[in-house]
CSV table of C-alpha atoms in Angstrom, one decimal:
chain,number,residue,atom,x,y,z
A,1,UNK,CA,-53.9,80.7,-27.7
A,2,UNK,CA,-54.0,84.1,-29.6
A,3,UNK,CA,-57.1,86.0,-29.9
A,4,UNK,CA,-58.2,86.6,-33.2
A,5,UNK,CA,-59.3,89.8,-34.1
A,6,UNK,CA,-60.6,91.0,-37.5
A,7,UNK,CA,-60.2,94.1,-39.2
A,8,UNK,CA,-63.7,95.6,-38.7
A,9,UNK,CA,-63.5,97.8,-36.0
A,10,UNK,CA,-66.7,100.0,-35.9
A,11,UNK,CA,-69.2,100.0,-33.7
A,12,UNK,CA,-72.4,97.4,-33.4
A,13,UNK,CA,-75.1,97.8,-35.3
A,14,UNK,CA,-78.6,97.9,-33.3
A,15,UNK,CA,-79.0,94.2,-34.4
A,16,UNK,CA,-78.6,92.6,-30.7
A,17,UNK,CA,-76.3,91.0,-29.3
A,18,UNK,CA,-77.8,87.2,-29.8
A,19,UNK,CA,-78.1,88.2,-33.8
A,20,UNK,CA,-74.6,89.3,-34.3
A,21,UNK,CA,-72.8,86.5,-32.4
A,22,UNK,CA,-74.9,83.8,-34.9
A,23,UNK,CA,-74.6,86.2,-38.1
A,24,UNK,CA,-70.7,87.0,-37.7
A,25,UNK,CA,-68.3,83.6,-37.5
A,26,UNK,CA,-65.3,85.5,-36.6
A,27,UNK,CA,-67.1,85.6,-33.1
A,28,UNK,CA,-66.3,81.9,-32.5
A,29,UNK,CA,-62.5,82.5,-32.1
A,30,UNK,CA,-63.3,84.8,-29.2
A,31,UNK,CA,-65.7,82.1,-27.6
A,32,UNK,CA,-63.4,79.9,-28.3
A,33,UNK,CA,-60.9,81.3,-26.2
A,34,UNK,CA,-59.0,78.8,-23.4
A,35,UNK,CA,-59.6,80.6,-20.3
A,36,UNK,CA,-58.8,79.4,-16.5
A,37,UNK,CA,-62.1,78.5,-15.1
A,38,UNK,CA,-62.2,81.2,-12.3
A,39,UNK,CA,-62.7,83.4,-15.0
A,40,UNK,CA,-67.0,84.0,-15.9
A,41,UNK,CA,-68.3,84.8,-18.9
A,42,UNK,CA,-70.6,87.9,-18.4
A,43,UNK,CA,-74.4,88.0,-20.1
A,44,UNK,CA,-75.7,91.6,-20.9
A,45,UNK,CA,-79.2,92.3,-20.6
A,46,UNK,CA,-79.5,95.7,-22.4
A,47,UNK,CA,-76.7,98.4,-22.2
A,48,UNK,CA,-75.6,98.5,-18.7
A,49,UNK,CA,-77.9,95.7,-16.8
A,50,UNK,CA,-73.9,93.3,-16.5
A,51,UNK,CA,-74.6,89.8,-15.0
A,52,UNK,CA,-71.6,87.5,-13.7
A,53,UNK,CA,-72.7,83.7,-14.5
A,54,UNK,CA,-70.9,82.9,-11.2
A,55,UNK,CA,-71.1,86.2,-8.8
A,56,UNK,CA,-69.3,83.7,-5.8
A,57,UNK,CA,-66.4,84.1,-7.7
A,58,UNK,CA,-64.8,87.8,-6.8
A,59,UNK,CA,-62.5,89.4,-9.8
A,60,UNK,CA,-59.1,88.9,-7.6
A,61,UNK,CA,-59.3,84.7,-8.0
A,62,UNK,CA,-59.9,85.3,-11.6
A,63,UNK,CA,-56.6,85.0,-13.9
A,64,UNK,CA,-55.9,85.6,-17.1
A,65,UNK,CA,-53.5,87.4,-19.0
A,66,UNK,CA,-52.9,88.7,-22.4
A,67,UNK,CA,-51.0,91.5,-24.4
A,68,UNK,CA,-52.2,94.4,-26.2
A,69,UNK,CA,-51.9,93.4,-30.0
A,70,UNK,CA,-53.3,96.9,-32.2
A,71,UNK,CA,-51.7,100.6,-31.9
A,72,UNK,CA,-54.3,101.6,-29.2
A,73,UNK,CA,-57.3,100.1,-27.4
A,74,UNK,CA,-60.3,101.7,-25.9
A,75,UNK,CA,-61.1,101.1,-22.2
A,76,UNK,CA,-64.8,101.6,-21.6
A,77,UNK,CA,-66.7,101.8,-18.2
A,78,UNK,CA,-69.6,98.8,-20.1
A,79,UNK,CA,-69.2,96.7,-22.8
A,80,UNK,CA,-70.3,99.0,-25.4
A,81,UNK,CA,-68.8,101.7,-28.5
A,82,UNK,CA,-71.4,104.1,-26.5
A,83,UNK,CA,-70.1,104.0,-22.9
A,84,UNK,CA,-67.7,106.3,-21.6
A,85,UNK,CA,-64.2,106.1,-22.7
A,86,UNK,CA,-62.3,105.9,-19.9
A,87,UNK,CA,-58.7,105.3,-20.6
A,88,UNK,CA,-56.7,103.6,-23.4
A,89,UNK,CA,-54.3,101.0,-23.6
A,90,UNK,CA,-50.8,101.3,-25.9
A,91,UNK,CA,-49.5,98.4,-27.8
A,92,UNK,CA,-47.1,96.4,-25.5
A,93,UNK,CA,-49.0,96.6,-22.3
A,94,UNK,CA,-50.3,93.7,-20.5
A,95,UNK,CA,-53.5,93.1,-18.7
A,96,UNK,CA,-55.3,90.9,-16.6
A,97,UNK,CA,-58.7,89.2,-18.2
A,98,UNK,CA,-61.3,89.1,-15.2
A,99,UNK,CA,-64.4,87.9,-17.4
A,100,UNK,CA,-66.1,88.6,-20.9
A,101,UNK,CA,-69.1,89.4,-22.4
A,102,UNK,CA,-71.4,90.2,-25.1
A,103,UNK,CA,-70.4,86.9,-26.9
A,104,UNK,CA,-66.6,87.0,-26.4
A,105,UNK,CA,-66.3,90.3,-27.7
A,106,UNK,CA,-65.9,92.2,-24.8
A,107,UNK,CA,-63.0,91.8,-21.7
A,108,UNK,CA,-62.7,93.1,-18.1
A,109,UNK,CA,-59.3,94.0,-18.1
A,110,UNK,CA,-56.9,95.0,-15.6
A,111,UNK,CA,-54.1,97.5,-17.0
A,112,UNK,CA,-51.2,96.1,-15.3
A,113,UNK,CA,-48.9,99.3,-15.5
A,114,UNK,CA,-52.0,101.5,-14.0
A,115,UNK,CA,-54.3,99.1,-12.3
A,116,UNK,CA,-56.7,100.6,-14.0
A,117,UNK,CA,-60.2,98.6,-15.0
A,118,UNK,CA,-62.6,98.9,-17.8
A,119,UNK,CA,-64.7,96.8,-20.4
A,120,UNK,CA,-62.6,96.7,-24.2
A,121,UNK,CA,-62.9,94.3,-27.5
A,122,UNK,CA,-61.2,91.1,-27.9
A,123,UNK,CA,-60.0,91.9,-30.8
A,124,UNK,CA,-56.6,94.1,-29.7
A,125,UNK,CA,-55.8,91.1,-27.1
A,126,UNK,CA,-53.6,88.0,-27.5
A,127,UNK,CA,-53.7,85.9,-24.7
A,128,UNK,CA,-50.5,84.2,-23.0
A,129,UNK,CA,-49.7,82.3,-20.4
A,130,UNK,CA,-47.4,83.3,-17.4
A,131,UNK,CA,-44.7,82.2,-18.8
A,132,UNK,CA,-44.8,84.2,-22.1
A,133,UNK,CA,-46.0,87.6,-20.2
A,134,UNK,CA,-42.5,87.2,-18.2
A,135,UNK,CA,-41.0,86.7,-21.4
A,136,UNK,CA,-42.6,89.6,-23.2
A,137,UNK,CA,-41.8,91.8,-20.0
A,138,UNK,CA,-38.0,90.5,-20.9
A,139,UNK,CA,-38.1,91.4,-24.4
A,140,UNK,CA,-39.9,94.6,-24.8
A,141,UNK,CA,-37.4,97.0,-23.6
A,142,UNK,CA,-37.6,99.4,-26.2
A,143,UNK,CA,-40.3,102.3,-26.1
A,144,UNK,CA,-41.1,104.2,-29.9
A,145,UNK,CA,-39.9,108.0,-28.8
A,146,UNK,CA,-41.9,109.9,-30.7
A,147,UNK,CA,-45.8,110.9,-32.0
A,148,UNK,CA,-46.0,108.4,-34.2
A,149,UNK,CA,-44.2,105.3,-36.4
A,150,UNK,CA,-45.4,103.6,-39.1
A,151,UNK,CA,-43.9,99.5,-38.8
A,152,UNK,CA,-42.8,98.2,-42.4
A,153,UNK,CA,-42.7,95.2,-43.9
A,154,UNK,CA,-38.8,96.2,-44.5
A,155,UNK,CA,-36.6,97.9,-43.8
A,156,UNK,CA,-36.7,101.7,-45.2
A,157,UNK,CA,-40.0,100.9,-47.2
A,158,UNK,CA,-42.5,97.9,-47.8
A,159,UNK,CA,-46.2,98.1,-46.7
A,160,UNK,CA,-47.8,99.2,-43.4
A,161,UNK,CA,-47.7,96.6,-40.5
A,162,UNK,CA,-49.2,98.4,-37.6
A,163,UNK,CA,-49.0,102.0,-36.5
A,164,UNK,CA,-47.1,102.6,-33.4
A,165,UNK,CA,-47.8,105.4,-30.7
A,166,UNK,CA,-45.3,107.6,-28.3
A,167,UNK,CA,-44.2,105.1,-25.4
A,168,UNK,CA,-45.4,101.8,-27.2
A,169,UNK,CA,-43.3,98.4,-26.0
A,170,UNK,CA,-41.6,96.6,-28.5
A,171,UNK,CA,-38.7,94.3,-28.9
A,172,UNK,CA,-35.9,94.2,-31.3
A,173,UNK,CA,-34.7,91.3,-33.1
A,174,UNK,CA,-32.6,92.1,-35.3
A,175,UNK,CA,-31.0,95.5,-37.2
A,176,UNK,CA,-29.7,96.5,-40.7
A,177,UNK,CA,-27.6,99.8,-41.4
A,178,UNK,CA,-29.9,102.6,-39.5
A,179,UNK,CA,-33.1,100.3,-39.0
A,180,UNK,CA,-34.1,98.1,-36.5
A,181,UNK,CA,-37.1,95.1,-36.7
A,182,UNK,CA,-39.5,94.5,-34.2
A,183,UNK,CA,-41.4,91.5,-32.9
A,184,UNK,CA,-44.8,92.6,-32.4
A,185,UNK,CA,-47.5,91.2,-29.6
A,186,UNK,CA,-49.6,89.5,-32.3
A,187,UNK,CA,-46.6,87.9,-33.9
A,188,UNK,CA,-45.7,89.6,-36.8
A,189,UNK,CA,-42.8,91.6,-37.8
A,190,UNK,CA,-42.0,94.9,-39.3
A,191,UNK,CA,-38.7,97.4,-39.4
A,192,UNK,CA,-38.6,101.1,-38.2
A,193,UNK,CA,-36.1,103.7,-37.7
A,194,UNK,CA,-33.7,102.8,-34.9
A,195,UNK,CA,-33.4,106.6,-34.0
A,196,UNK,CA,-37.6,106.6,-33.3
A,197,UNK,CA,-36.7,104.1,-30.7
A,198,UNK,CA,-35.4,104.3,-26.7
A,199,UNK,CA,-34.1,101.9,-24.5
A,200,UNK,CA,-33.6,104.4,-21.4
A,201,UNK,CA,-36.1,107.1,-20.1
A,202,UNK,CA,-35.1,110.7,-20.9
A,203,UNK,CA,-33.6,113.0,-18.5
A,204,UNK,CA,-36.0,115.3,-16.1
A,205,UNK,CA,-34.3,118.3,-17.8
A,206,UNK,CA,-35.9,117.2,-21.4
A,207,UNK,CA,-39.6,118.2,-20.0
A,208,UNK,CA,-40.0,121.2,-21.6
A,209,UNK,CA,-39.1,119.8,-24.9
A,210,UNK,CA,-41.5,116.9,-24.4
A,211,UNK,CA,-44.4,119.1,-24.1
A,212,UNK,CA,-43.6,121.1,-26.7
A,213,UNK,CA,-42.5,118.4,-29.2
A,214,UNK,CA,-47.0,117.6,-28.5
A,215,UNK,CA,-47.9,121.2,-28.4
A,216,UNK,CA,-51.1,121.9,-30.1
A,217,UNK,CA,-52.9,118.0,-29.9
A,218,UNK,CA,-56.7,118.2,-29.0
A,219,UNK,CA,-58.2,117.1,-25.5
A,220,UNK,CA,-59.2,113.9,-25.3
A,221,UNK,CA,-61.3,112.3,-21.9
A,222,UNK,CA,-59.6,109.3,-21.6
A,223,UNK,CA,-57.3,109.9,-24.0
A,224,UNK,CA,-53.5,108.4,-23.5
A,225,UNK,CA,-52.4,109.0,-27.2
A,226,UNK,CA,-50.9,111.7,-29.3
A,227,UNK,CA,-54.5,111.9,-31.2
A,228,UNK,CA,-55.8,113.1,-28.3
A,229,UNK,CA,-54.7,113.4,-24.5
A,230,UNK,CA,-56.7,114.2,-21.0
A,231,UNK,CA,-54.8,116.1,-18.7
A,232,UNK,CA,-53.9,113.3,-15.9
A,233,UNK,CA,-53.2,111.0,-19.7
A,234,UNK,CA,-51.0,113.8,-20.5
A,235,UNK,CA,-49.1,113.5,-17.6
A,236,UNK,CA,-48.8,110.2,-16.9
A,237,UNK,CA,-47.2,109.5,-19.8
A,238,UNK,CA,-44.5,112.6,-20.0
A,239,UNK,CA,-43.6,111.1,-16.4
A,240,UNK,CA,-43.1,107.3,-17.8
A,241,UNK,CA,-40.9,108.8,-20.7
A,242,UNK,CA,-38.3,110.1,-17.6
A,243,UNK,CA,-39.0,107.2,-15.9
A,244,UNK,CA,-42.0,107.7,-13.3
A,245,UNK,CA,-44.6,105.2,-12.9
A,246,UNK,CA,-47.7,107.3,-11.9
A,247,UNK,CA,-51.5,106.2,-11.6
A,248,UNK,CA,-54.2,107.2,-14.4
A,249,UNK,CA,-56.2,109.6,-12.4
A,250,UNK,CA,-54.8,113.2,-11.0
A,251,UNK,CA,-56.5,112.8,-7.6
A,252,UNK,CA,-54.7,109.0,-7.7
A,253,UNK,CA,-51.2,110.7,-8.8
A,254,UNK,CA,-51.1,113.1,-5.9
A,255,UNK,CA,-51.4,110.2,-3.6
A,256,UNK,CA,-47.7,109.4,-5.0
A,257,UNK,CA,-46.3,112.9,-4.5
A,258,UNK,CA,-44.3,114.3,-2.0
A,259,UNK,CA,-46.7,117.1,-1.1
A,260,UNK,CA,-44.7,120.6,-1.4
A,261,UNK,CA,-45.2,124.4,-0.2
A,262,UNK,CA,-47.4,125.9,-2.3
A,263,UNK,CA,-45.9,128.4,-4.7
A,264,UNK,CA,-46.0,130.7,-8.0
A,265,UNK,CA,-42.4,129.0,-9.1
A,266,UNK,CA,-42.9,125.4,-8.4
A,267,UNK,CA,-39.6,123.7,-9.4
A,268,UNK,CA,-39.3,122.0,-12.9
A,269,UNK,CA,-41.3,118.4,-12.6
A,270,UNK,CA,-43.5,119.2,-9.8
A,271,UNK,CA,-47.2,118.1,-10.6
A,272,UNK,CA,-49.8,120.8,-9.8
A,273,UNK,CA,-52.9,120.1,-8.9
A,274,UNK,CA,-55.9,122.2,-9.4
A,275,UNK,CA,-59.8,121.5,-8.1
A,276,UNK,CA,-62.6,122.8,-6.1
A,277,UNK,CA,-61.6,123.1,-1.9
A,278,UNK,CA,-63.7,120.0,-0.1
A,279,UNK,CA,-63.1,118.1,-3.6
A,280,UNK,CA,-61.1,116.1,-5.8
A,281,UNK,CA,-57.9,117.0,-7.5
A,282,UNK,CA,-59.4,117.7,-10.9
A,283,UNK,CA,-56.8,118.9,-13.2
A,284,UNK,CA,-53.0,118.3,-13.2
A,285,UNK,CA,-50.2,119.9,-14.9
A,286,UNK,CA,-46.5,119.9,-14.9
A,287,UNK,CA,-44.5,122.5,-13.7
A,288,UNK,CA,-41.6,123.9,-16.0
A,289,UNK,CA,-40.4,126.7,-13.8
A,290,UNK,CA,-40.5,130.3,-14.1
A,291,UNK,CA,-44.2,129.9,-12.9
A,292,UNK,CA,-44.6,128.1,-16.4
A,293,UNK,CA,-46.5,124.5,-16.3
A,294,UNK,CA,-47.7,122.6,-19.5
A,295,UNK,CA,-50.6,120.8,-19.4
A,296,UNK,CA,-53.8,119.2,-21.5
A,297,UNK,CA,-57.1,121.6,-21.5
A,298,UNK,CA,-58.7,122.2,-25.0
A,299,UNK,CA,-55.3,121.2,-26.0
A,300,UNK,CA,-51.5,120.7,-25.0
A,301,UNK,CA,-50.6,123.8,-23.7
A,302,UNK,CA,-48.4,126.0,-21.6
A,303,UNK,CA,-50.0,128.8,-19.3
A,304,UNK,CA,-48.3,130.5,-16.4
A,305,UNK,CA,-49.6,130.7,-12.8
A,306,UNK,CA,-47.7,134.5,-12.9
A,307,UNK,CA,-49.9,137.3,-13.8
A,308,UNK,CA,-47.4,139.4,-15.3
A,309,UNK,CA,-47.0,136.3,-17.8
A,310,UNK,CA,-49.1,137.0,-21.3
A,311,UNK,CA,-49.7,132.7,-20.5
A,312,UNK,CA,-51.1,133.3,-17.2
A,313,UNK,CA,-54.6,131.5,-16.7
A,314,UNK,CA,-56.5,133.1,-14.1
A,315,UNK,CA,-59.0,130.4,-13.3
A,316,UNK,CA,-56.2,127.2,-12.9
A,317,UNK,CA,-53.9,130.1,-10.8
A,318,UNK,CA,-56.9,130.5,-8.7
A,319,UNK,CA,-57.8,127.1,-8.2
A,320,UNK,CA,-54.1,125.6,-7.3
A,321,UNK,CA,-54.9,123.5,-4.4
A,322,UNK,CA,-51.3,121.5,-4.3
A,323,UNK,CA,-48.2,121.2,-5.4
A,324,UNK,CA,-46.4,117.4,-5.3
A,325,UNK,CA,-43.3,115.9,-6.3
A,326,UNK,CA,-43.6,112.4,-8.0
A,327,UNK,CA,-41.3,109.6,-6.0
A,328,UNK,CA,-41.1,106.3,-7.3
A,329,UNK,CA,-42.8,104.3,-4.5
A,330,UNK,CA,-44.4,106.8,-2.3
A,331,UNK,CA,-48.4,106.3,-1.5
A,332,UNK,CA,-49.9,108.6,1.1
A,333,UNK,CA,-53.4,108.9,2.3
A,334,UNK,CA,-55.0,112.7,1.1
């Protein structure tokens, strides 16, 4: 059963939490939501005081799964438009529900791709059983290519259907001259240039173009979008667009590096990592050779680690603590 989500997407107002769930009936689709029993319902008792109605249930037994169904989706650390955003979630990706709150308008969700957790709304989830994740999994090969994409109702023109974002999964169902349509998460349809659209990851060599082609977008904490991208964010994604699955945070991502000699020309597609010494890695950025590595801080950037460079930054070269190379699979202890 889907989750319905309506169209209203700003935050609370300071009404409470048992007033809005009686004054606002689109609520009762969320409550109403088939669920496994191991998974709770949550009751919040102001901003950040989170209850489970059954705390001798631990998250793993809980199982649930659903699809992100809207262009992007806020992961929060509570159940709240005020808590910190902590990572966001494309269209395409699936997640594991571990319990809800706040009425049915918040989930705890598992990103599936990152393992990473947080609290987001109802509202850009459809539910499915195992059956139809495997058969989304199946289907959504295809990953938009660039910033942005606007989904018509047909092909060449029509109205707007959903916006899509860089690295979004989608499937193709059928294609007409130089367009292709897609079947989206929540169940509709819509057409887009087939050139906007990949079915392989690029080549390594093509990371210097990536960065640039995003160039100029503002830092975002949390951020995992062309609006706005963090610096680990930043990274993770360039890597899944060549075809590396790293984890959300930089301190997590050098745990899947092969850790190299430090050096002023790290090879193209190393991952540097910057922070305090007796600390966590707290910056990362991607080499590009030449002592060149672009990165996300104030915005997408390049900056040197050479001081002869007009791009050298002084305070990231001084602060390089290691130098890793992503390999699919590898997980070491720091």
């Amino acid at each position: 059963m889907a989750l319905r989500h309506g169209p209203d997407l700003h935050p609370l107002r300071a009404r409470g939490p048992d007033r809005v769930a009686r004054s606002d009936k689109r609520l009762s689709a969320a409550r109403d939501l088939v669920l496994p029993q191991s998974v709770s319902t949550v009751r919040v008792r102001g901003p950040r005081r989170i209850r489970p109605l059954h705390p001798d249930q631990p998250d793993r037994r809980m199982k649930a799964l659903a699809v992100v169904s809207i262009a992007a989706l806020d992961l929060r650390r509570h159940p709240s438009h005020r808590s910190e955003l902590r990572s966001q979630l494309l269209l395409g990706e699936l997640v594991s529900v571990r319990s809800l709150a706040r009425g049915g308008q918040w989930a705890r969700i598992e990103n599936h791709g990152d393992g990473y957790r947080g609290w987001a709304r109802t509202w850009g989830l459809r539910s499915l059983s195992e059956g139809e994740a495997e058969e989304w999994k199946r289907r959504a090969r295809w990953r938009v290519a660039q910033r942005h994409v606007e989904v018509r109702s047909g092909p060449g023109g029509g109205s707007i259907v959903t916006p899509l974002f860089w690295n979004s999964a989608v499937a193709i169902v059928a294609s007409r001259g130089a367009f292709s349509k897609l079947s989206l998460p929540d169940g509709s349809e819509g057409w887009v240039p087939r050139r906007v659209l990949r079915a392989s990851v690029r080549p390594a060599g093509s990371l210097m173009r990536l960065i640039r082609d995003f160039h100029g977008i503002p830092y975002l904490w949390g951020g995992r979008t062309p609006l706005g991208f963090d610096c680990s964010g930043f990274v993770q994604q360039v890597m899944a667009a060549v075809g590396l699955s790293l984890p959300r945070d930089a301190h997590e991502q050098f745990l899947f590096c092969r850790e190299r000699p430090i050096t002023r020309s790290p090879r193209p597609g190393d991952l540097l990592f910057f922070g305090r010494r007796g600390g966590r890695m707290t910056h990362v950025a991607i080499a590009l050779g030449g002592g060149s590595f672009g990165h996300a801080r104030g915005t997408v950037r390049v900056n040197s680690l050479l001081e002869a460079n007009p791009l050298y930054d002084k305070v990231l070269a001084r602060s390089l603590r290691a130098i890793g190379r992503p390999e699919p699979g590898l997980r070491h202890s720091c």
